[in-house]
Amino acid sequence: MTVFFPRRLRGWRFTLFNIALGLGHMIVLFNAGSYIALMPHVAGDLGGVSPSLGTWAQTDFMIALALAFPIARWLSGRFGDYRLFATAFVIYAAASYFCAISETLRLFLPARIVLGFAGGVTLPIGQALLLKEYPARLKSVGLGIWGLFTLMPFTIGFPIGGWLADEIGWRYLFYLNIPVALAIAGVTGSLLYGRGFQRRYTRFDFAGFILLALIFGGVQTILNMGNDFDWFDSPFLRGVLIAVVVALPCFVIWELGERHPAMDIRLFTHRNFTIGIICLVLGFLAIQGLLSLFIVQLQLLLGYSSFLAGLLFLVMIFLAAPAIAVMHELIKGVDARVFACLNLLGLAFTLSWIGLFDDPGSFDQIVWPMLLLGFFLGSFFTPLTAIALHGLTPSQIMRAAEEAAALRIAAGALGITLQGVMLFRRSPFHQLHLADQFGGRRFPSLDLLPRLSSRLEAAGLDPGIVQGKLLALIKQQANILAVNDAFLMAGYLFLGLAGLVWLAHPTHRPLRPSPAEDLRETKAEELMEQP
C-alpha cells in the first residue's frame, strides 16, 4: 500500500537535502566537462591509444546521458523519485570504480557509458525532488539555486580536471566520485525514507527507445571510428550505416502511432519548436565540439598544461554568470527572436575572432575572445528556449524540455567527433599548402625553407635535426590553421541561424505572467540547459 507523507523537510534537514541534491547535480555535470581536459592523459595511459580513441569515452558518455532522459520519467513512476535517485548514484559510484581501475579502453569505455546513463537519470529526477520540498511561493528560488548548480561545473570543471590530471593523476577524478556519490545516495535515501509516491503504471515505449538508441549510438559509432578505420571501407561501419538507415524511418513511423512515445516527434509540427530545436541543437553541436577540440589542442599543439588549458576556460564565468541571471527577466514582454538573433550574431563574431588566432605564444590573443564568449554562452539558451516553447500547451512544455535536452546533449557528442574529423581532414591540406608555399614549389622566388635550413646548419645543427624541427613547425602551423577553420565555419553557421530565428512566430510574453506559467517555463529552461 502506498503511504503519503506530505510534510516537507524543515530546518537543517532541508539545508542538507539541498546540499546533497546540488552536489549530485554538480558531480554529474562535472564529470561531463572535466573529462575533456583529461583526454590526452587518459589516452596515453590506457595502452597508449590515440587521442581520437580517447574521445570515444566522452562522446559515448554523452549519448548515454541523453538516452537516460526518456526512460527516467517512466522509471520514477514505477519505483519512486527518491528510490530511483539513490539507486542511480549507487550505480554511478560502481561505474566510477571501474573507470578508475581500467587499464584498457575495453573496460573504461563501457564503464563510462554506464556512468553517463546513471548520471543522466539523476538530472531530471533531482530537479523534481528539489522542487517538491519548496513551497509554491519559493519554487522560483529553488530553480535559481538549481541553475547556479548547473553553471558552476561547466565553468570550473575544466581547470579542476586539468589540475587533477597534472598533479595527482586522472584516475582520482573517478576515485573521488565514489565516496561523494555514495554519500549523496545515503543522505537523500535517509532524509526521504518512508516517503510514499503515486505509482504510475504507464506503458513505456521500449521499441521506440531501442530504435532511438540504435540511431544515436550508430551515428556516433560511425563518427567515432571513421577516421581510424577508413570510414565505409570498413565492413563493420557499412553494417552500422545500414542499421541506422533502416532504423530511422522505422522509428518515425513507430513513434507516430505510439500513444506514449519515447520521443514525441509530433512536437515538430509546431513551427517555433522546430526552429528553436534546430538552433539549439546545431548551436550546441558547434559550441561543445569547438570547446572540446580547443582544450585538447591547447595541450597538444601549444604545450599548455592541462590546468592552464582549463584555466583559460574559467574566464568565461565572469560574463556568463550575469548574463544567465538577467536574461530570463529581459525577454519578458519582448520578442525573444530579437535576443536570439543578437546572441547568435555575437557568437558568430566571437568564434570568427578566435578563428583568426595566429600567434602560438600569445595568451592574450585567446583570453579576450574567450571572455566575450562566456557572455554569449550565458545568453544562448534562454531566448531559444522561449522560442521553442512558445505556443505549446502546459502538458507539452515539460515533455518538450526533456526532448530538447536529450537532442542537444546528443548533438554535443556528435559535435566533439565532427570537429575531430575536420581537424583530421584540414591539417594535411594546410600542411601541403605551407610546404608548397615556403618550399618554392608555388613561387620559386619565395623559397624560404632551404635558406632557413642552411642558416640552422651553419649554426651547428645536424641536418637531420633541422629537417625534423622544420617538419614539426609546419605541422604545428597546419594544425593551428585547421583549428581556425573549425571556428570560422562555426561563425558562418551562427550567421545562418541568426537569420533562421526570424522564420519563427513572434514570441511576445506578458510583462507579468502568472506565477504558475512563469514557474513552468523557468523549470523547462533549467532542464533544457543541462549540462
Coordinates of C-alpha atoms in Angstrom, one line a residue:
M1 CA 0.0 0.0 0.0
T2 CA 1.3 3.5 -0.9
V3 CA 1.6 5.8 2.1
F4 CA 2.0 9.5 1.7
F5 CA 3.9 11.9 3.9
P6 CA 3.1 15.4 2.6
R7 CA 5.1 17.2 5.2
R8 CA 8.2 18.9 3.7
L9 CA 11.7 18.8 5.1
R10 CA 12.5 21.7 7.5
G11 CA 15.5 23.2 9.2
W12 CA 18.8 21.5 8.9
R13 CA 17.3 18.6 7.1
F14 CA 16.1 20.9 4.3
T15 CA 19.5 22.6 4.1
L16 CA 21.3 19.2 4.0
F17 CA 18.9 18.0 1.3
N18 CA 19.6 21.0 -0.9
I19 CA 23.3 20.5 -0.5
A20 CA 23.1 16.8 -1.3
L21 CA 20.9 17.3 -4.5
G22 CA 23.1 20.3 -5.6
L23 CA 26.3 18.3 -5.1
G24 CA 24.8 15.4 -7.0
H25 CA 23.8 17.7 -9.9
M26 CA 27.3 19.2 -9.9
I27 CA 29.2 15.9 -9.8
V28 CA 27.4 14.6 -12.9
L29 CA 27.9 17.7 -14.9
F30 CA 31.5 18.0 -13.6
N31 CA 32.3 14.6 -15.0
A32 CA 30.9 15.7 -18.3
G33 CA 33.1 18.8 -18.5
S34 CA 36.3 17.9 -16.6
Y35 CA 37.0 14.7 -18.6
I36 CA 37.7 16.8 -21.7
A37 CA 40.8 18.3 -20.0
L38 CA 41.9 14.8 -19.1
M39 CA 41.6 13.2 -22.5
P40 CA 45.3 13.4 -23.5
H41 CA 46.3 11.8 -20.2
V42 CA 43.6 9.1 -20.4
A43 CA 44.5 8.2 -24.0
G44 CA 48.2 7.9 -23.1
D45 CA 47.5 5.8 -20.0
L46 CA 45.0 3.3 -21.5
G47 CA 47.6 1.4 -23.5
G48 CA 48.8 4.4 -25.4
V49 CA 45.7 4.8 -27.7
S50 CA 45.5 7.8 -30.0
P51 CA 43.6 10.9 -28.7
S52 CA 40.8 10.2 -31.1
L53 CA 40.1 6.9 -29.4
G54 CA 40.2 8.6 -26.0
T55 CA 37.4 10.8 -27.3
W56 CA 35.1 7.8 -27.5
A57 CA 34.7 7.8 -23.7
Q58 CA 33.4 11.3 -23.8
T59 CA 31.1 11.1 -26.7
D60 CA 29.6 7.7 -25.7
F61 CA 29.2 9.1 -22.2
M62 CA 27.1 12.0 -23.6
I63 CA 25.0 9.7 -25.8
A64 CA 24.2 7.6 -22.7
L65 CA 23.4 10.8 -20.8
A66 CA 20.9 11.8 -23.5
L67 CA 19.3 8.4 -23.7
A68 CA 18.6 8.5 -19.9
F69 CA 16.1 11.3 -20.2
P70 CA 13.3 9.4 -22.0
I71 CA 13.4 6.5 -19.5
A72 CA 13.9 8.4 -16.3
R73 CA 10.3 9.6 -16.2
W74 CA 8.9 6.1 -16.6
L75 CA 11.3 4.6 -14.0
S76 CA 10.4 7.3 -11.4
G77 CA 6.7 6.4 -11.9
R78 CA 7.3 2.8 -11.3
F79 CA 9.8 3.0 -8.4
G80 CA 9.5 6.5 -7.0
D81 CA 11.7 9.5 -7.4
Y82 CA 14.0 9.2 -4.3
R83 CA 14.5 5.4 -4.7
L84 CA 15.5 5.8 -8.3
F85 CA 17.8 8.8 -7.4
A86 CA 19.6 6.9 -4.7
T87 CA 19.9 3.8 -6.7
A88 CA 21.3 5.7 -9.7
F89 CA 24.0 7.2 -7.5
V90 CA 25.0 3.8 -6.2
I91 CA 25.4 2.6 -9.8
Y92 CA 27.3 5.8 -10.5
A93 CA 29.8 5.0 -7.7
A94 CA 30.3 1.5 -9.0
A95 CA 30.8 2.7 -12.6
S96 CA 33.3 5.3 -11.3
Y97 CA 35.3 2.5 -9.6
F98 CA 35.6 0.5 -12.8
C99 CA 36.6 3.7 -14.7
A100 CA 39.3 4.3 -12.1
I101 CA 40.9 0.8 -12.2
S102 CA 40.7 0.5 -16.0
E103 CA 44.0 -0.4 -17.8
T104 CA 42.5 -0.6 -21.3
L105 CA 39.8 1.1 -23.3
R106 CA 37.8 -2.2 -23.4
L107 CA 36.9 -1.8 -19.7
F108 CA 37.0 2.0 -19.5
L109 CA 34.5 2.6 -22.3
P110 CA 31.6 0.5 -21.1
A111 CA 32.1 1.8 -17.6
R112 CA 32.0 5.3 -18.8
I113 CA 28.7 4.6 -20.7
V114 CA 27.1 3.2 -17.6
L115 CA 28.4 6.3 -15.7
G116 CA 26.7 8.5 -18.3
F117 CA 23.4 6.7 -18.2
A118 CA 23.2 6.6 -14.4
G119 CA 24.1 10.3 -14.2
G120 CA 21.6 11.2 -16.9
V121 CA 18.8 9.6 -14.9
T122 CA 19.6 11.8 -11.9
L123 CA 19.3 15.1 -13.8
P124 CA 15.5 15.4 -14.3
I125 CA 14.8 13.4 -11.1
G126 CA 17.0 15.6 -9.0
Q127 CA 15.2 18.8 -10.2
A128 CA 11.8 17.2 -9.4
L129 CA 12.9 16.1 -5.9
L130 CA 14.2 19.6 -5.1
L131 CA 11.0 21.4 -6.2
K132 CA 8.8 19.1 -4.1
E133 CA 10.4 20.4 -0.9
Y134 CA 9.9 24.1 -1.7
P135 CA 6.5 25.8 -1.1
A136 CA 4.8 27.3 -4.1
R137 CA 5.9 30.8 -3.4
L138 CA 9.6 29.8 -3.2
K139 CA 9.8 27.4 -6.1
S140 CA 11.4 30.0 -8.3
V141 CA 14.1 30.4 -5.6
G142 CA 14.7 26.7 -5.8
L143 CA 15.1 26.8 -9.6
G144 CA 17.5 29.7 -9.2
I145 CA 19.7 27.6 -6.9
W146 CA 19.4 24.7 -9.3
G147 CA 20.6 27.0 -12.2
L148 CA 23.6 28.0 -10.1
F149 CA 24.5 24.4 -9.6
T150 CA 24.1 23.9 -13.4
L151 CA 26.5 26.7 -14.2
M152 CA 29.3 26.0 -11.8
P153 CA 30.6 22.6 -13.1
F154 CA 30.7 23.9 -16.7
T155 CA 33.0 26.8 -15.8
I156 CA 35.2 25.3 -13.0
G157 CA 35.2 21.7 -14.4
F158 CA 37.9 22.3 -17.0
P159 CA 40.6 23.8 -14.6
I160 CA 39.8 21.4 -11.8
G161 CA 40.0 18.4 -14.2
G162 CA 43.3 19.8 -15.6
W163 CA 44.7 20.2 -12.0
L164 CA 43.8 16.6 -11.2
A165 CA 45.5 15.3 -14.3
D166 CA 48.6 17.3 -13.8
E167 CA 49.1 16.9 -10.0
I168 CA 47.6 13.6 -8.8
G169 CA 46.5 11.7 -11.8
W170 CA 43.3 11.5 -13.9
R171 CA 42.1 8.3 -12.1
Y172 CA 41.4 10.4 -9.0
L173 CA 38.5 12.1 -10.8
F174 CA 36.7 8.8 -10.6
Y175 CA 38.1 7.7 -7.2
L176 CA 36.6 11.0 -5.8
N177 CA 33.3 10.2 -7.4
I178 CA 32.9 7.0 -5.3
P179 CA 32.5 8.5 -1.7
V180 CA 30.7 11.5 -2.9
A181 CA 28.1 9.5 -4.9
L182 CA 27.6 7.1 -2.1
A183 CA 27.2 9.9 0.4
I184 CA 24.5 11.6 -1.8
A185 CA 22.6 8.3 -2.1
G186 CA 22.8 7.7 1.6
V187 CA 21.7 11.3 2.6
T188 CA 18.8 11.5 0.2
G189 CA 17.6 8.0 1.0
S190 CA 17.8 8.7 4.7
L191 CA 16.0 12.0 4.6
L192 CA 13.2 10.8 2.4
Y193 CA 13.0 7.3 3.8
G194 CA 9.3 6.1 4.1
R195 CA 8.0 8.7 1.6
G196 CA 5.2 7.3 -0.5
F197 CA 4.6 8.1 -4.1
Q198 CA 1.8 7.8 -6.6
R199 CA 2.8 4.8 -8.7
R200 CA 2.1 5.3 -12.4
Y201 CA 1.7 2.2 -14.5
T202 CA 2.1 3.9 -17.9
R203 CA 3.4 1.7 -20.7
F204 CA 6.9 2.5 -21.7
D205 CA 7.8 2.6 -25.4
F206 CA 10.7 0.1 -25.3
A207 CA 10.6 -0.4 -29.1
G208 CA 10.9 3.3 -29.8
F209 CA 13.6 3.6 -27.1
I210 CA 15.7 0.8 -28.7
L211 CA 15.4 2.3 -32.1
L212 CA 16.4 5.7 -30.7
A213 CA 19.4 4.2 -29.0
L214 CA 20.3 2.4 -32.2
I215 CA 20.2 5.7 -34.2
F216 CA 22.1 7.8 -31.7
G217 CA 24.6 5.0 -31.0
G218 CA 25.0 4.1 -34.6
V219 CA 25.7 7.6 -35.9
Q220 CA 28.1 8.2 -33.0
T221 CA 30.0 5.0 -33.7
I222 CA 30.4 5.9 -37.4
L223 CA 31.8 9.3 -36.5
N224 CA 34.0 7.9 -33.7
M225 CA 35.6 5.2 -35.8
G226 CA 35.5 6.8 -39.3
N227 CA 38.9 8.5 -39.2
D228 CA 40.7 5.5 -37.7
F229 CA 39.0 2.7 -39.7
D230 CA 38.7 4.2 -43.1
W231 CA 35.0 5.1 -43.0
F232 CA 32.8 2.9 -45.2
D233 CA 35.7 0.8 -46.5
S234 CA 35.3 -0.9 -43.1
P235 CA 32.7 -3.8 -43.3
F236 CA 31.7 -3.1 -39.7
L237 CA 30.9 0.6 -40.4
R238 CA 29.0 -0.3 -43.5
G239 CA 26.9 -2.6 -41.4
V240 CA 26.3 0.1 -38.8
L241 CA 25.3 2.6 -41.5
I242 CA 22.7 0.1 -42.9
A243 CA 21.3 -0.4 -39.4
V244 CA 20.9 3.3 -38.9
V245 CA 19.3 3.9 -42.4
V246 CA 16.8 1.1 -41.7
A247 CA 16.1 2.2 -38.1
L248 CA 15.4 5.9 -38.8
P249 CA 12.2 5.5 -40.9
C250 CA 11.1 2.7 -38.6
F251 CA 11.5 5.0 -35.6
V252 CA 9.5 7.8 -37.2
I253 CA 6.6 5.5 -38.3
W254 CA 6.5 3.8 -34.9
E255 CA 6.5 7.0 -32.8
L256 CA 3.7 8.5 -34.9
G257 CA 1.5 5.6 -34.0
E258 CA 2.5 5.3 -30.3
R259 CA 0.3 6.7 -27.5
H260 CA 3.2 7.1 -25.1
P261 CA 6.3 7.6 -27.4
A262 CA 9.8 7.6 -26.2
M263 CA 10.2 10.8 -28.2
D264 CA 7.1 12.7 -29.2
I265 CA 8.0 13.8 -32.8
R266 CA 4.6 15.3 -33.2
L267 CA 6.0 18.3 -31.4
F268 CA 7.9 19.1 -34.5
T269 CA 4.7 20.1 -36.2
H270 CA 4.9 23.3 -34.2
R271 CA 7.0 25.8 -36.2
N272 CA 8.6 27.5 -33.2
F273 CA 9.6 24.3 -31.6
T274 CA 11.2 23.0 -34.8
I275 CA 13.1 26.3 -35.3
G276 CA 14.1 26.6 -31.7
I277 CA 15.4 23.0 -31.6
I278 CA 17.3 23.4 -34.8
C279 CA 19.1 26.4 -33.4
L280 CA 19.7 24.8 -30.0
V281 CA 21.0 21.5 -31.5
L282 CA 23.2 23.0 -34.2
G283 CA 24.5 25.7 -32.0
F284 CA 25.4 23.4 -29.1
L285 CA 26.9 20.9 -31.6
A286 CA 29.3 23.6 -32.7
I287 CA 30.0 25.1 -29.3
Q288 CA 30.6 21.8 -27.5
G289 CA 32.7 20.4 -30.3
L290 CA 34.8 23.6 -30.6
L291 CA 35.5 23.9 -26.8
S292 CA 36.4 20.2 -26.6
L293 CA 38.7 20.5 -29.6
F294 CA 40.3 23.7 -28.3
I295 CA 41.2 22.5 -24.9
V296 CA 42.8 19.4 -26.2
Q297 CA 44.7 21.2 -28.9
L298 CA 46.0 23.8 -26.5
Q299 CA 47.8 20.9 -24.8
L300 CA 48.9 19.0 -27.9
L301 CA 49.8 21.9 -30.1
L302 CA 50.8 24.8 -27.8
G303 CA 52.2 22.8 -24.9
Y304 CA 49.8 24.1 -22.3
S305 CA 49.5 22.0 -19.2
S306 CA 46.0 20.5 -18.5
F307 CA 45.5 23.0 -15.7
L308 CA 46.5 26.1 -17.7
A309 CA 44.3 25.0 -20.6
G310 CA 41.4 24.6 -18.3
L311 CA 42.1 27.9 -16.5
L312 CA 41.7 29.6 -19.9
F313 CA 38.0 28.5 -19.9
L314 CA 37.4 29.8 -16.4
V315 CA 37.4 33.4 -17.6
M316 CA 34.1 32.7 -19.3
I317 CA 32.3 32.7 -15.9
F318 CA 32.9 36.4 -15.4
L319 CA 30.4 37.4 -18.0
A320 CA 28.4 34.2 -18.3
A321 CA 27.0 34.3 -14.7
P322 CA 25.5 37.8 -15.0
A323 CA 24.1 37.0 -18.5
I324 CA 22.3 33.9 -17.2
A325 CA 21.0 35.8 -14.2
V326 CA 19.3 38.6 -16.1
M327 CA 18.3 37.0 -19.4
H328 CA 15.2 35.4 -18.1
E329 CA 13.8 38.7 -17.0
L330 CA 15.0 40.6 -20.1
I331 CA 12.9 38.6 -22.5
K332 CA 9.6 39.2 -20.7
G333 CA 7.5 41.5 -22.8
V334 CA 10.0 41.4 -25.7
D335 CA 10.1 39.2 -28.8
A336 CA 12.6 36.5 -28.0
R337 CA 13.7 36.5 -31.6
V338 CA 15.5 39.8 -31.1
F339 CA 17.7 38.5 -28.3
A340 CA 18.2 35.2 -30.0
C341 CA 19.4 36.9 -33.2
L342 CA 21.7 39.3 -31.4
N343 CA 23.1 36.4 -29.4
L344 CA 23.8 34.3 -32.5
L345 CA 25.4 37.2 -34.3
G346 CA 27.6 37.7 -31.2
L347 CA 28.6 34.1 -31.3
A348 CA 29.4 34.4 -35.0
F349 CA 31.6 37.4 -34.3
T350 CA 33.4 35.8 -31.3
L351 CA 34.1 32.5 -32.9
S352 CA 35.4 34.2 -36.1
W353 CA 37.7 36.3 -33.8
I354 CA 39.1 33.1 -32.3
G355 CA 39.4 31.7 -35.8
L356 CA 42.0 34.4 -36.6
F357 CA 44.4 33.1 -34.0
D358 CA 47.9 33.1 -35.5
D359 CA 50.5 33.5 -32.6
P360 CA 51.2 30.3 -30.6
G361 CA 53.0 32.3 -27.9
S362 CA 50.2 34.8 -27.3
F363 CA 47.9 34.1 -24.3
D364 CA 46.1 37.5 -24.7
Q365 CA 45.0 36.6 -28.2
I366 CA 43.0 33.7 -26.8
V367 CA 41.8 35.0 -23.4
W368 CA 39.9 38.1 -24.6
P369 CA 37.6 36.4 -27.1
M370 CA 37.1 33.6 -24.5
L371 CA 35.9 36.2 -22.0
L372 CA 33.4 37.6 -24.6
L373 CA 32.4 34.0 -25.5
G374 CA 31.3 33.5 -21.9
F375 CA 28.7 36.3 -22.2
F376 CA 27.2 34.9 -25.4
L377 CA 27.1 31.4 -23.9
G378 CA 25.3 32.7 -20.8
S379 CA 22.7 34.3 -23.0
F380 CA 22.4 31.4 -25.6
F381 CA 19.8 29.1 -24.1
T382 CA 17.1 31.4 -22.7
P383 CA 15.8 33.2 -25.8
L384 CA 16.0 30.0 -27.9
T385 CA 14.1 28.1 -25.2
A386 CA 11.4 30.8 -25.2
I387 CA 11.1 30.4 -29.0
A388 CA 10.9 26.6 -28.8
L389 CA 8.3 26.5 -26.0
H390 CA 6.1 29.3 -27.4
G391 CA 2.6 28.1 -28.3
L392 CA 2.9 24.7 -26.5
T393 CA 0.2 23.6 -24.0
P394 CA 1.1 23.3 -20.3
S395 CA 1.1 19.5 -20.7
Q396 CA 3.6 19.7 -23.6
I397 CA 6.1 22.0 -22.1
M398 CA 8.0 19.6 -19.8
R399 CA 7.9 16.9 -22.4
A400 CA 9.3 19.3 -25.0
A401 CA 12.0 20.4 -22.5
E402 CA 13.1 16.8 -21.9
E403 CA 13.3 16.1 -25.6
A404 CA 15.2 19.2 -26.3
A405 CA 17.7 18.4 -23.6
A406 CA 18.2 14.9 -24.9
L407 CA 18.7 16.0 -28.5
R408 CA 21.0 18.8 -27.5
I409 CA 23.2 16.6 -25.4
A410 CA 23.4 14.0 -28.2
A411 CA 24.3 16.8 -30.6
G412 CA 27.1 17.9 -28.3
A413 CA 28.6 14.3 -28.5
L414 CA 28.3 14.4 -32.3
G415 CA 29.9 17.9 -32.3
I416 CA 33.0 16.7 -30.5
T417 CA 33.6 14.0 -33.0
L418 CA 32.8 16.1 -36.1
Q419 CA 35.4 18.7 -35.0
G420 CA 37.9 15.9 -34.7
V421 CA 37.0 14.8 -38.3
M422 CA 37.5 18.4 -39.5
L423 CA 40.9 18.6 -37.9
F424 CA 41.9 15.3 -39.4
R425 CA 40.9 16.4 -42.9
R426 CA 42.1 20.0 -42.9
S427 CA 45.5 19.5 -41.2
P428 CA 47.1 17.6 -44.2
F429 CA 45.6 20.2 -46.6
H430 CA 47.3 23.1 -44.8
Q431 CA 50.5 21.1 -44.3
L432 CA 50.8 20.6 -48.0
H433 CA 49.9 24.2 -48.7
L434 CA 52.5 25.5 -46.3
A435 CA 55.2 23.2 -47.8
D436 CA 54.3 24.4 -51.3
Q437 CA 54.2 28.0 -50.2
F438 CA 57.5 28.2 -48.4
G439 CA 59.4 25.4 -50.3
G440 CA 59.4 27.3 -53.5
R441 CA 57.0 25.0 -55.4
R442 CA 54.4 27.6 -55.8
F443 CA 56.5 30.7 -56.1
P444 CA 60.2 29.9 -56.9
S445 CA 61.2 33.3 -55.7
L446 CA 59.8 32.5 -52.2
D447 CA 62.0 29.5 -51.4
L448 CA 62.4 30.1 -47.6
L449 CA 62.9 26.6 -46.3
P450 CA 66.3 25.9 -47.9
R451 CA 67.6 29.3 -46.7
L452 CA 66.4 28.7 -43.2
S453 CA 67.8 25.2 -43.2
S454 CA 71.2 26.4 -44.3
R455 CA 71.3 29.0 -41.6
L456 CA 70.5 26.5 -38.9
E457 CA 73.1 24.0 -40.3
A458 CA 75.6 26.8 -40.3
A459 CA 74.9 27.4 -36.6
G460 CA 76.0 23.8 -36.0
L461 CA 72.8 21.8 -36.0
D462 CA 72.7 18.4 -37.6
P463 CA 70.8 18.3 -40.9
G464 CA 68.5 15.6 -39.7
I465 CA 67.6 17.6 -36.6
V466 CA 67.0 20.7 -38.8
Q467 CA 64.6 18.7 -41.1
G468 CA 62.7 17.3 -38.0
K469 CA 62.3 20.8 -36.5
L470 CA 61.1 22.3 -39.7
L471 CA 58.6 19.5 -40.2
A472 CA 57.3 19.9 -36.6
L473 CA 56.9 23.6 -37.1
I474 CA 54.9 23.1 -40.4
K475 CA 52.7 20.5 -38.7
Q476 CA 52.0 22.8 -35.8
Q477 CA 51.1 25.7 -38.0
A478 CA 48.9 23.4 -40.2
N479 CA 47.0 22.2 -37.2
I480 CA 46.5 25.7 -35.9
L481 CA 45.1 26.7 -39.3
A482 CA 42.8 23.6 -39.2
V483 CA 41.5 24.6 -35.8
N484 CA 41.0 28.1 -37.1
D485 CA 38.9 26.7 -40.0
A486 CA 36.6 24.9 -37.5
F487 CA 36.0 28.2 -35.6
L488 CA 35.4 30.2 -38.8
M489 CA 33.0 27.6 -40.2
A490 CA 31.1 27.8 -36.9
G491 CA 30.9 31.5 -37.3
Y492 CA 29.2 31.1 -40.7
L493 CA 26.8 28.6 -39.1
F494 CA 25.7 31.0 -36.5
L495 CA 25.2 33.7 -39.1
G496 CA 22.7 31.4 -40.8
L497 CA 21.0 30.5 -37.5
A498 CA 20.6 34.3 -36.7
G499 CA 18.5 34.6 -39.9
L500 CA 16.6 31.3 -39.3
V501 CA 15.1 32.5 -36.0
W502 CA 13.1 35.2 -37.8
L503 CA 11.1 32.4 -39.5
A504 CA 9.5 31.6 -36.1
H505 CA 6.3 33.2 -34.9
P506 CA 6.7 36.3 -32.7
T507 CA 7.0 35.4 -29.0
H508 CA 5.9 38.4 -27.0
R509 CA 5.5 37.3 -23.4
P510 CA 3.3 39.2 -20.9
L511 CA 5.2 41.6 -18.7
R512 CA 3.6 39.9 -15.7
P513 CA 2.9 36.2 -16.4
S514 CA 1.0 34.2 -13.9
P515 CA 3.2 32.6 -11.2
A516 CA 2.3 29.1 -12.5
E517 CA 3.2 29.9 -16.1
D518 CA 6.5 31.6 -15.1
L519 CA 7.5 28.7 -12.9
R520 CA 6.6 26.1 -15.6
E521 CA 8.7 27.9 -18.2
T522 CA 11.6 28.5 -15.8
K523 CA 11.6 24.9 -14.8
A524 CA 11.7 23.9 -18.5
E525 CA 14.5 26.3 -19.2
E526 CA 16.6 24.9 -16.4
L527 CA 16.0 21.4 -17.7
M528 CA 17.0 22.4 -21.3
E529 CA 20.2 24.0 -20.1
Q530 CA 21.6 20.7 -18.7
P531 CA 24.5 20.1 -18.9

